[in-house]
Coordinates of C-alpha atoms and ligand atoms in Angstrom, one line a residue:
M1 CA 0.0 0.0 0.0
S2 CA 3.0 2.3 -0.4
I3 CA 2.4 5.8 -1.8
T4 CA 4.6 7.4 -4.4
I5 CA 4.3 11.1 -5.1
F6 CA 5.7 12.1 -8.5
Q7 CA 7.1 15.6 -8.7
A8 CA 7.1 17.3 -12.1
R9 CA 7.8 20.7 -13.7
K10 CA 4.2 20.8 -14.8
I11 CA 1.3 18.4 -14.9
I12 CA -1.3 18.9 -17.6
T13 CA -4.2 16.9 -16.1
M14 CA -7.0 17.3 -18.6
N15 CA -9.2 17.4 -15.6
P16 CA -11.3 20.6 -16.0
S17 CA -11.7 21.2 -12.3
R18 CA -7.9 21.1 -11.7
P19 CA -6.2 21.5 -15.0
L20 CA -2.6 22.1 -13.8
A21 CA -0.5 20.6 -10.9
T22 CA 3.1 20.0 -9.8
H23 CA 2.6 16.7 -8.0
V24 CA 0.6 13.5 -8.4
A25 CA 0.2 10.8 -5.7
V26 CA -0.1 7.2 -6.8
R27 CA -1.0 4.0 -4.9
D28 CA -1.5 0.5 -6.4
G29 CA -1.0 1.9 -9.9
R30 CA -3.9 4.4 -9.5
I31 CA -4.1 8.1 -8.9
L32 CA -4.9 9.3 -5.4
G33 CA -4.9 13.0 -6.4
T34 CA -3.0 15.9 -8.0
G35 CA -1.9 19.2 -6.5
A36 CA 0.9 20.7 -4.4
L37 CA 3.0 18.4 -2.2
E38 CA 1.5 19.7 1.0
E39 CA -2.0 18.9 -0.2
L40 CA -1.1 15.3 -1.2
A41 CA 0.5 14.6 2.2
C42 CA -3.0 14.0 3.6
W43 CA -2.9 10.5 2.1
G44 CA -0.1 9.5 4.6
A45 CA 3.5 8.4 4.4
Y46 CA 4.9 8.6 0.9
R47 CA 8.1 8.3 -1.1
L48 CA 8.9 11.4 -3.2
E49 CA 9.9 10.5 -6.8
T50 CA 12.1 13.2 -8.2
R51 CA 13.3 11.6 -11.3
L52 CA 10.7 13.4 -13.4
A53 CA 11.1 16.7 -11.5
D54 CA 12.2 18.6 -14.6
K55 CA 9.6 17.0 -17.0
V56 CA 6.1 17.9 -18.1
L57 CA 3.5 15.2 -17.6
M58 CA 0.3 14.8 -19.4
P59 CA -2.2 11.8 -19.5
G60 CA -0.7 8.7 -21.1
L61 CA -1.6 9.0 -24.8
V62 CA -4.3 6.8 -26.2
E63 CA -3.9 5.5 -29.8
G64 CA -7.5 4.7 -30.8
H65 CA -6.6 3.1 -34.2
S66 CA -3.4 1.1 -34.5
H67 CA -2.4 -2.4 -35.2
L68 CA 0.0 -4.7 -33.3
M69 CA 1.5 -5.8 -36.7
E70 CA 3.6 -2.6 -36.6
G71 CA 5.7 -4.4 -34.0
V72 CA 6.0 -7.5 -36.2
F73 CA 6.9 -5.5 -39.3
W74 CA 10.1 -4.3 -37.8
R75 CA 11.7 -7.7 -38.2
F76 CA 11.3 -7.1 -42.0
I77 CA 13.0 -4.6 -44.2
Y78 CA 11.5 -1.0 -44.2
C79 CA 11.0 0.1 -47.8
G80 CA 8.9 3.3 -47.3
W81 CA 9.5 6.7 -48.8
F82 CA 9.5 8.6 -45.5
D83 CA 12.1 8.4 -42.7
R84 CA 10.8 6.1 -39.9
R85 CA 11.9 5.4 -36.3
D86 CA 12.1 1.7 -35.3
P87 CA 11.4 0.2 -31.8
D88 CA 15.0 0.7 -30.9
G89 CA 14.8 4.4 -31.7
R90 CA 17.0 4.1 -34.8
V91 CA 15.7 6.2 -37.8
W92 CA 15.5 4.4 -41.1
P93 CA 15.9 6.9 -44.0
G94 CA 13.2 6.8 -46.6
A95 CA 14.0 5.1 -49.9
K96 CA 13.5 7.8 -52.5
S97 CA 13.4 5.7 -55.7
L98 CA 12.6 2.1 -56.8
Q99 CA 16.4 1.7 -57.3
E100 CA 17.0 2.6 -53.6
V101 CA 14.4 0.1 -52.6
V102 CA 16.0 -2.7 -54.6
E103 CA 19.5 -1.8 -53.2
R104 CA 18.2 -1.9 -49.7
L105 CA 16.7 -5.4 -50.3
Q106 CA 19.9 -6.5 -52.0
Q107 CA 21.9 -5.5 -49.0
A108 CA 19.5 -7.4 -46.7
Q109 CA 19.5 -10.5 -48.9
S110 CA 23.3 -10.7 -48.9
A111 CA 23.3 -10.8 -45.1
L112 CA 20.9 -13.9 -45.1
A113 CA 22.7 -17.2 -44.5
D114 CA 19.8 -19.6 -45.3
P115 CA 19.2 -19.5 -49.1
A116 CA 15.6 -20.7 -48.8
R117 CA 14.4 -18.1 -46.3
P118 CA 12.0 -15.6 -47.9
L119 CA 13.0 -11.9 -47.7
T120 CA 10.1 -9.5 -46.8
G121 CA 9.8 -5.8 -47.1
W122 CA 7.1 -3.4 -46.0
G123 CA 5.9 0.2 -46.3
F124 CA 6.5 0.4 -50.1
D125 CA 4.6 3.4 -51.6
P126 CA 5.0 3.7 -55.4
I127 CA 2.6 6.7 -55.5
Y128 CA 5.8 8.7 -54.8
F129 CA 7.7 7.2 -57.7
D130 CA 5.2 8.7 -60.2
N131 CA 3.2 5.5 -59.8
R132 CA 5.8 3.5 -61.8
R133 CA 4.6 0.0 -61.1
C134 CA 7.1 -2.4 -59.6
V135 CA 7.3 -5.7 -61.5
R136 CA 8.8 -9.1 -60.7
E137 CA 11.9 -8.4 -62.8
D138 CA 12.7 -5.5 -60.5
L139 CA 12.8 -7.8 -57.5
D140 CA 14.5 -10.6 -59.5
R141 CA 17.5 -8.3 -59.3
V142 CA 17.4 -8.9 -55.5
S143 CA 17.4 -12.7 -55.9
A144 CA 16.6 -15.1 -58.7
T145 CA 16.2 -18.0 -56.3
R146 CA 15.0 -16.7 -52.9
P147 CA 11.4 -15.6 -52.6
V148 CA 11.3 -11.8 -52.2
G149 CA 8.3 -9.6 -51.7
M150 CA 7.1 -6.4 -50.1
I151 CA 3.8 -5.2 -48.9
H152 CA 2.6 -1.6 -49.8
A153 CA 2.1 1.1 -47.2
S154 CA -1.6 0.8 -47.7
G155 CA -1.5 -2.9 -46.8
H156 CA -3.7 -3.7 -49.8
I157 CA -1.0 -4.8 -52.4
I158 CA 2.1 -7.0 -52.5
N159 CA 4.9 -7.0 -55.1
C160 CA 7.0 -10.1 -55.3
N161 CA 9.7 -11.7 -57.5
S162 CA 9.6 -14.7 -59.8
A163 CA 10.8 -17.1 -57.1
A164 CA 8.0 -16.1 -54.8
L165 CA 5.4 -16.6 -57.6
A166 CA 7.1 -20.0 -58.5
A167 CA 6.9 -21.1 -54.8
V168 CA 3.1 -20.7 -54.9
G169 CA 2.7 -22.2 -58.4
W170 CA 1.9 -18.9 -60.1
L171 CA 4.9 -18.5 -62.4
R172 CA 2.8 -19.6 -65.4
T173 CA 0.2 -18.4 -67.9
G174 CA -3.5 -19.0 -67.6
I175 CA -4.1 -17.3 -64.3
D176 CA -7.4 -15.4 -64.4
H177 CA -8.0 -13.2 -61.3
P178 CA -8.8 -9.5 -61.2
G179 CA -6.2 -9.1 -58.4
V180 CA -3.4 -10.7 -60.5
P181 CA -2.4 -8.4 -63.4
L182 CA -0.6 -10.1 -66.3
G183 CA 2.3 -8.9 -68.4
A184 CA 2.7 -9.1 -72.2
D185 CA 4.0 -12.6 -71.8
G186 CA 0.7 -13.7 -70.1
M187 CA 2.5 -14.3 -66.8
P188 CA 1.7 -12.5 -63.6
T189 CA 3.6 -9.2 -63.3
G190 CA 4.3 -9.9 -59.6
E191 CA 1.8 -7.4 -58.3
L192 CA -1.0 -9.0 -56.1
K193 CA -4.0 -6.8 -55.2
G194 CA -6.5 -7.4 -52.5
P195 CA -6.6 -10.0 -49.6
E196 CA -7.6 -12.9 -51.9
A197 CA -4.8 -12.5 -54.4
M198 CA -2.3 -11.8 -51.7
M199 CA -3.1 -14.7 -49.5
L200 CA -0.6 -17.4 -50.6
V201 CA 2.3 -15.1 -51.0
S202 CA 1.4 -13.4 -47.7
E203 CA 1.8 -16.7 -45.9
L204 CA 5.1 -17.4 -47.7
L205 CA 6.4 -14.0 -46.6
G206 CA 5.2 -14.2 -43.0
L207 CA 2.6 -11.5 -43.6
D208 CA -0.6 -13.4 -43.0
R209 CA -2.9 -11.8 -40.4
G210 CA -2.8 -14.8 -38.1
T211 CA 1.0 -14.5 -37.7
L212 CA 0.7 -10.8 -37.3
A213 CA -1.9 -11.0 -34.6
G214 CA -0.3 -13.1 -31.9
D215 CA 3.4 -13.0 -31.6
Q216 CA 5.3 -12.5 -28.4
A217 CA 8.3 -10.7 -29.9
G218 CA 6.1 -8.5 -32.1
L219 CA 4.0 -7.5 -29.0
R220 CA 7.1 -6.4 -27.2
M221 CA 8.4 -4.4 -30.2
F222 CA 5.0 -2.7 -30.5
S223 CA 5.1 -1.8 -26.8
R224 CA 8.5 -0.2 -27.2
L225 CA 7.2 2.0 -30.0
C226 CA 4.4 3.0 -27.7
V227 CA 6.8 4.0 -24.9
R228 CA 8.8 6.1 -27.4
A229 CA 5.5 7.8 -28.6
G230 CA 4.2 8.5 -25.0
V231 CA 1.4 6.0 -25.6
T232 CA 0.1 4.0 -22.6
T233 CA -3.1 2.6 -24.1
A234 CA -3.2 1.3 -27.7
T235 CA -5.8 -0.5 -29.9
D236 CA -5.2 -3.5 -32.2
L237 CA -8.0 -2.5 -34.3
A238 CA -8.7 -5.5 -36.5
S239 CA -7.4 -8.7 -34.9
P240 CA -8.6 -12.2 -36.0
L241 CA -7.7 -13.1 -32.4
P242 CA -7.2 -16.8 -33.1
D243 CA -7.5 -19.0 -30.0
E244 CA -3.8 -19.6 -29.9
A245 CA -3.1 -15.9 -29.8
L246 CA -5.1 -15.3 -26.6
P247 CA -2.7 -16.9 -24.1
I248 CA 0.2 -15.1 -25.8
L249 CA -1.5 -11.7 -25.4
Q250 CA -2.6 -12.5 -21.9
A251 CA 0.9 -13.6 -20.7
G252 CA 2.7 -10.9 -22.7
T253 CA 0.6 -8.0 -21.3
A254 CA 0.6 -9.4 -17.8
A255 CA 4.5 -9.3 -17.5
D256 CA 5.7 -7.0 -14.8
D257 CA 7.8 -5.0 -17.3
F258 CA 5.1 -4.7 -20.0
P259 CA 4.3 -1.0 -20.4
T260 CA 1.1 -0.8 -22.5
R261 CA -2.6 -1.4 -22.1
I262 CA -3.7 -3.2 -25.3
V263 CA -7.3 -3.1 -26.6
P264 CA -7.8 -5.6 -29.4
L265 CA -11.0 -5.4 -31.5
L266 CA -12.2 -8.7 -33.0
R267 CA -12.5 -8.3 -36.8
L268 CA -15.9 -9.4 -38.2
T269 CA -15.4 -12.3 -40.7
G270 CA -18.1 -14.6 -41.8
A271 CA -21.4 -14.8 -40.0
P272 CA -22.0 -11.7 -37.7
E273 CA -23.7 -13.9 -35.0
K274 CA -20.5 -15.8 -34.4
T275 CA -18.2 -12.8 -34.2
V276 CA -20.6 -10.8 -31.9
Q277 CA -21.0 -13.8 -29.6
R278 CA -17.3 -14.5 -29.5
A279 CA -16.6 -10.8 -28.7
A280 CA -19.1 -10.9 -25.9
A281 CA -17.6 -14.1 -24.5
L282 CA -14.0 -12.7 -24.7
R283 CA -14.9 -9.9 -22.3
A284 CA -14.4 -12.2 -19.4
Q285 CA -10.8 -13.0 -20.4
S286 CA -9.8 -9.3 -20.0
S287 CA -7.3 -8.0 -17.6
D288 CA -6.1 -4.6 -16.6
R289 CA -3.6 -4.4 -19.6
L290 CA -5.7 -6.5 -22.0
R291 CA -9.2 -5.3 -22.8
L292 CA -11.3 -7.6 -25.0
G293 CA -14.9 -7.7 -26.1
R294 CA -15.3 -5.2 -29.0
V295 CA -15.9 -5.8 -32.7
K296 CA -14.4 -4.1 -35.8
I297 CA -16.1 -4.1 -39.2
V298 CA -14.6 -3.0 -42.4
A299 CA -17.1 -1.5 -44.8
D300 CA -15.0 -0.4 -47.8
G301 CA -11.4 0.0 -49.0
S302 CA -9.0 3.0 -49.3
I303 CA -9.3 6.3 -51.1
Q304 CA -5.7 6.4 -52.4
G305 CA -6.2 2.8 -53.7
F306 CA -9.5 3.9 -55.3
S307 CA -11.3 1.1 -53.4
A308 CA -13.3 3.3 -51.1
R309 CA -17.1 3.7 -51.8
L310 CA -17.8 7.3 -52.9
R311 CA -21.1 9.0 -53.4
W312 CA -21.7 11.1 -56.6
P313 CA -19.6 12.5 -58.3
G314 CA -17.1 9.8 -57.4
Y315 CA -13.3 9.9 -58.1
V316 CA -12.0 13.0 -59.8
N317 CA -9.9 11.0 -62.2
G318 CA -12.9 8.9 -63.3
A319 CA -11.8 5.7 -61.6
P320 CA -14.8 3.3 -61.0
N321 CA -16.4 3.3 -57.6
G322 CA -14.7 1.2 -54.9
L323 CA -15.5 -2.0 -53.1
W324 CA -18.0 -3.0 -50.4
Y325 CA -16.0 -5.2 -48.0
L326 CA -19.3 -5.9 -46.4
A327 CA -22.6 -5.3 -48.2
P328 CA -24.8 -2.6 -46.6
Q329 CA -27.5 -5.1 -45.8
Q330 CA -25.1 -7.3 -43.9
L331 CA -23.6 -4.3 -42.2
Q332 CA -27.0 -3.3 -40.9
Q333 CA -27.7 -6.8 -39.6
A334 CA -24.3 -6.9 -37.8
L335 CA -25.0 -3.5 -36.2
A336 CA -28.4 -4.6 -35.0
L337 CA -27.1 -7.8 -33.6
A338 CA -24.3 -6.0 -31.7
L339 CA -26.6 -3.4 -30.3
Q340 CA -28.9 -6.1 -29.1
Q341 CA -26.1 -8.0 -27.4
G342 CA -24.4 -4.9 -26.0
V343 CA -21.2 -5.4 -27.9
Q344 CA -19.5 -2.2 -29.0
V345 CA -18.6 -1.9 -32.7
H346 CA -16.1 0.3 -34.6
V347 CA -16.7 0.5 -38.4
H348 CA -14.0 1.4 -40.9
T349 CA -15.5 3.7 -43.6
N350 CA -13.3 5.8 -45.9
G351 CA -15.7 6.9 -48.6
D352 CA -18.8 9.0 -47.9
E353 CA -21.1 6.3 -49.4
A354 CA -19.8 3.8 -46.9
T355 CA -20.4 6.3 -44.1
D356 CA -24.0 6.7 -45.4
A357 CA -24.4 2.9 -45.2
V358 CA -23.4 3.0 -41.5
L359 CA -25.6 6.0 -40.7
D360 CA -28.6 4.3 -42.5
G361 CA -27.8 1.0 -40.9
M362 CA -27.6 2.5 -37.4
D363 CA -30.8 4.4 -37.9
Q364 CA -32.6 1.2 -38.6
A365 CA -30.8 -0.9 -36.0
L366 CA -31.4 1.6 -33.2
Q367 CA -35.2 1.6 -34.0
A368 CA -35.2 -2.1 -33.4
H369 CA -32.7 -2.2 -30.5
P370 CA -32.5 1.3 -28.8
R371 CA -29.4 1.5 -26.6
P372 CA -28.3 4.7 -24.9
D373 CA -24.6 5.5 -24.9
H374 CA -23.6 2.8 -27.3
R375 CA -20.6 4.8 -28.6
F376 CA -20.4 2.9 -31.8
T377 CA -17.5 4.6 -33.7
L378 CA -16.8 5.4 -37.3
Q379 CA -13.1 4.8 -38.0
H380 CA -11.3 7.0 -40.6
C381 CA -14.6 8.4 -42.0
Q382 CA -12.4 10.6 -44.0
L383 CA -14.8 12.1 -46.5
A384 CA -17.8 12.8 -44.2
D385 CA -19.5 16.1 -44.9
A386 CA -21.2 18.4 -42.3
A387 CA -24.7 16.8 -42.8
Q388 CA -23.2 13.4 -42.1
F389 CA -21.6 14.7 -38.9
R390 CA -25.0 16.1 -37.8
R391 CA -26.5 12.6 -38.4
M392 CA -23.6 11.0 -36.3
K393 CA -24.5 13.4 -33.5
A394 CA -28.2 12.5 -33.7
L395 CA -27.5 8.7 -33.7
G396 CA -25.0 8.9 -30.8
L397 CA -22.0 7.9 -32.9
C398 CA -18.4 8.8 -32.2
V399 CA -15.8 9.3 -34.9
N400 CA -12.0 8.7 -35.1
L401 CA -10.5 10.7 -37.9
F402 CA -7.4 9.9 -39.9
A403 CA -5.6 13.2 -39.4
N404 CA -2.2 11.9 -40.6
H405 CA -3.6 11.2 -44.0
H406 CA -3.3 14.9 -45.0
Y407 CA 0.4 14.8 -44.5
Y408 CA 1.1 11.5 -46.3
W409 CA -1.4 11.5 -49.1
G410 CA -3.1 15.0 -49.1
D411 CA -1.3 16.1 -52.2
E412 CA -2.6 13.0 -54.0
H413 CA -6.1 13.5 -52.8
Y414 CA -6.1 17.1 -54.1
R415 CA -4.7 16.1 -57.5
L416 CA -5.9 12.6 -58.1
T417 CA -8.5 11.0 -55.9
V418 CA -11.3 13.4 -54.8
G419 CA -10.2 16.9 -56.0
P420 CA -9.6 20.2 -54.3
E421 CA -12.9 20.8 -52.5
R422 CA -13.4 17.4 -51.0
A423 CA -9.7 17.1 -50.1
T424 CA -10.1 20.2 -47.9
R425 CA -13.0 18.7 -46.0
M426 CA -11.3 15.3 -45.4
N427 CA -10.9 14.4 -41.8
A428 CA -13.0 17.4 -40.7
C429 CA -11.9 17.8 -37.1
A430 CA -13.3 21.3 -36.8
T431 CA -16.7 20.2 -38.1
A432 CA -16.7 17.2 -35.7
L433 CA -16.1 19.7 -32.8
A434 CA -18.8 22.1 -34.1
S435 CA -21.3 19.3 -34.5
G436 CA -20.6 18.0 -31.0
V437 CA -19.6 14.5 -32.2
P438 CA -17.1 13.0 -29.8
F439 CA -13.9 12.5 -31.7
A440 CA -10.4 11.2 -31.7
I441 CA -7.6 11.2 -34.3
H442 CA -5.3 8.3 -35.2
S443 CA -2.3 7.0 -37.1
D444 CA -3.6 3.6 -38.2
A445 CA 0.0 2.3 -37.6
P446 CA 1.6 0.6 -39.5
I447 CA -0.1 2.6 -42.3
T448 CA 1.5 5.7 -40.8
P449 CA 3.9 5.8 -37.9
L450 CA 2.6 5.5 -34.3
G451 CA 2.9 8.9 -32.8
P452 CA -0.1 10.8 -31.4
L453 CA 1.9 14.1 -30.9
F454 CA 2.6 14.0 -34.7
T455 CA -1.0 13.2 -35.3
A456 CA -2.0 16.2 -33.2
W457 CA 0.4 18.4 -35.2
C458 CA -1.3 17.2 -38.4
A459 CA -4.8 18.1 -37.0
V460 CA -3.5 21.5 -35.9
H461 CA -1.7 22.5 -39.2
R462 CA -3.1 20.2 -41.9
L463 CA 0.1 20.5 -43.9
T464 CA 0.8 18.0 -46.7
A465 CA 4.2 16.5 -47.4
S466 CA 4.8 19.2 -50.0
G467 CA 3.9 22.0 -47.5
R468 CA 0.4 22.9 -48.7
V469 CA -2.2 23.7 -46.1
L470 CA -5.1 21.5 -47.0
G471 CA -8.4 22.6 -45.4
E472 CA -7.4 25.6 -43.2
H473 CA -11.0 25.9 -41.9
E474 CA -10.8 22.3 -40.5
R475 CA -7.7 23.1 -38.4
I476 CA -8.2 22.8 -34.6
G477 CA -6.3 24.2 -31.7
V478 CA -3.5 22.5 -29.8
A479 CA -5.6 22.0 -26.6
E480 CA -8.4 20.3 -28.7
A481 CA -5.9 18.1 -30.5
L482 CA -4.3 17.0 -27.2
R483 CA -7.7 16.2 -25.9
A484 CA -8.4 14.1 -29.0
I485 CA -5.3 11.9 -28.4
T486 CA -6.1 11.4 -24.7
L487 CA -9.7 11.7 -23.4
G488 CA -11.1 11.8 -26.9
A489 CA -9.7 8.4 -27.9
A490 CA -10.4 6.9 -24.4
Y491 CA -14.1 8.0 -24.8
T492 CA -14.5 6.0 -28.1
L493 CA -13.3 2.9 -26.2
K494 CA -15.5 3.5 -23.2
L495 CA -12.3 3.8 -21.1
D496 CA -12.6 7.5 -20.3
G497 CA -13.6 6.7 -16.7
E498 CA -10.2 5.0 -16.3
V499 CA -7.7 6.7 -18.5
G500 CA -7.3 9.9 -20.6
S501 CA -6.9 12.4 -17.7
I502 CA -4.9 12.7 -14.5
E503 CA -7.3 12.7 -11.6
C504 CA -8.3 10.8 -8.5
G505 CA -9.4 7.2 -9.2
K506 CA -7.9 6.9 -12.6
R507 CA -4.9 4.7 -13.7
A508 CA -1.5 6.2 -13.1
D509 CA -0.7 6.5 -16.8
F510 CA 1.4 9.5 -17.9
C511 CA 3.2 10.7 -21.0
V512 CA 6.5 12.1 -19.9
L513 CA 7.7 15.0 -22.0
D514 CA 10.9 17.1 -22.0
D515 CA 8.9 20.2 -22.9
D516 CA 5.4 21.7 -22.6
P517 CA 3.1 21.0 -25.6
L518 CA 0.9 24.0 -24.6
A519 CA 3.9 26.4 -24.5
V520 CA 6.1 25.5 -27.4
P521 CA 5.3 26.9 -30.8
S522 CA 2.6 24.6 -32.3
M523 CA 4.9 23.9 -35.3
Q524 CA 7.2 22.0 -32.8
L525 CA 4.5 19.7 -31.6
R526 CA 5.5 17.0 -34.1
D527 CA 9.1 16.8 -32.8
L528 CA 8.4 17.3 -29.1
P529 CA 10.8 14.9 -27.4
V530 CA 9.1 12.1 -25.5
W531 CA 11.1 11.0 -22.5
G532 CA 9.0 7.9 -21.9
V533 CA 5.9 7.0 -19.9
V534 CA 4.6 6.1 -16.5
Q535 CA 2.1 3.2 -16.9
D536 CA 0.1 1.8 -13.9
G537 CA 2.6 3.8 -11.7
R538 CA 5.7 2.2 -13.2
I539 CA 8.4 4.4 -14.9
F540 CA 9.6 3.4 -18.4
A541 CA 12.3 5.6 -19.9
A542 CA 12.6 5.4 -23.7
S543 CA 16.4 5.5 -23.3
E544 CA 16.4 2.5 -21.0
L545 CA 14.3 0.1 -23.1
P546 CA 15.8 -3.2 -24.1
T547 CA 16.9 -3.3 -27.7
G548 CA 17.2 -6.0 -30.4
Ligands
ZN601 ZN1 -6.6 0.1 -39.5

């Protein structure tokens, strides 16, 4: 029952009745109170922790949309265009041409002893190479005999070499699948599009979702990224949660030195009844650092991949409308079932037609099964307009907007996908605020890097990679952005009574910063140094994390 009082330069509590403090008292991993040292002495004998005395504390950051596979990916070769920090804190420079990508893979291949072991890359984003398609001959230059492949940044496409195609029996003519484009010779080009076409090669490369969902080493790598980003609660937003993954997640998160609260959402596959029932049953297997019992549904694809479902007038370049990953009728049935059973659902929608399908589906489902405070949440919901936000408010929906998208793909949205007007309204944080829709912002790591302070910077400035301000009227203030990455995200997970602010009764989860996010120029928010975290009252310094 020992009490620790943490001393800090400043504590930003996000508690409106006591927004600032210099000390916080902690017992059993929970907060007794904040204030001045003399005030906190009322709780009895304590140990004063001065290690953070020159730091700024804020509530542990909550990543409301990420995937554990970001941790697994770091055992593969990073092939992305942007610089990216790995779990050990090392920055991998972006590969700025297809030639650089090939050279990086060549280097990795020459270091591999076992000639049969596949070589896997990730984060590839040819949209930055003038969309020059990568073909198998490019990757044959890495190896003619070893299977080599890389998954795109979007996660929706794989490129592989001839040896990989041969290993799955596809280095031949006569393949007839919309996700397997053919070259002039009638053989696959090595590009595989969509989950079905990718499946066999995914397994070969160690990229199948089952592997990515439940892996002890990957879990620990992911948690190290969280500490470096100041995150103490993170979602795994679309897990298949196979039975064999559960004990791994339970044991991994229960370890004394595990620094993150993980919230996996069970991805709906097949019959909605089974998924909803399984999610409800999983709730009982939860622990403090593993929160089970929620469902994720994916309604459509991605905007930059032209697979999102758009309303009229569709894509500006004339691309055909995208894909329903789940038909609107089934979507409505799944929502009704989940409402009835009291299982919370988060739905991925990118296009505004997909968002309409959820709004219509919820309208119907709520008439059959009214449930106050359901907090069903639209994830991404990038193209929603003001009228759709008003409907979200009326239906009690929350939204988690993909603020990072502007930086990474905003220029392409302006030019290629939805055109100038709709590009400026994408991820409309200011409209969400004005409409009173509870909202969060996210990275969708590994799609973009895990880092809520960077995400907040994106929502505040809405700058694209080329430096254009995209949607100045949808910018929000620093305080609102910081709320979105703490209490805002916690609210969408129904965890706002436990985390997201620093106040009596809540978990002792803090993000430890070298500087004050409310005082530095807002342009510096993206690079604000994170010292580490306190999670359940335990200190984790980024500089002291195990490596390798
Ligand atoms: Zn996602």
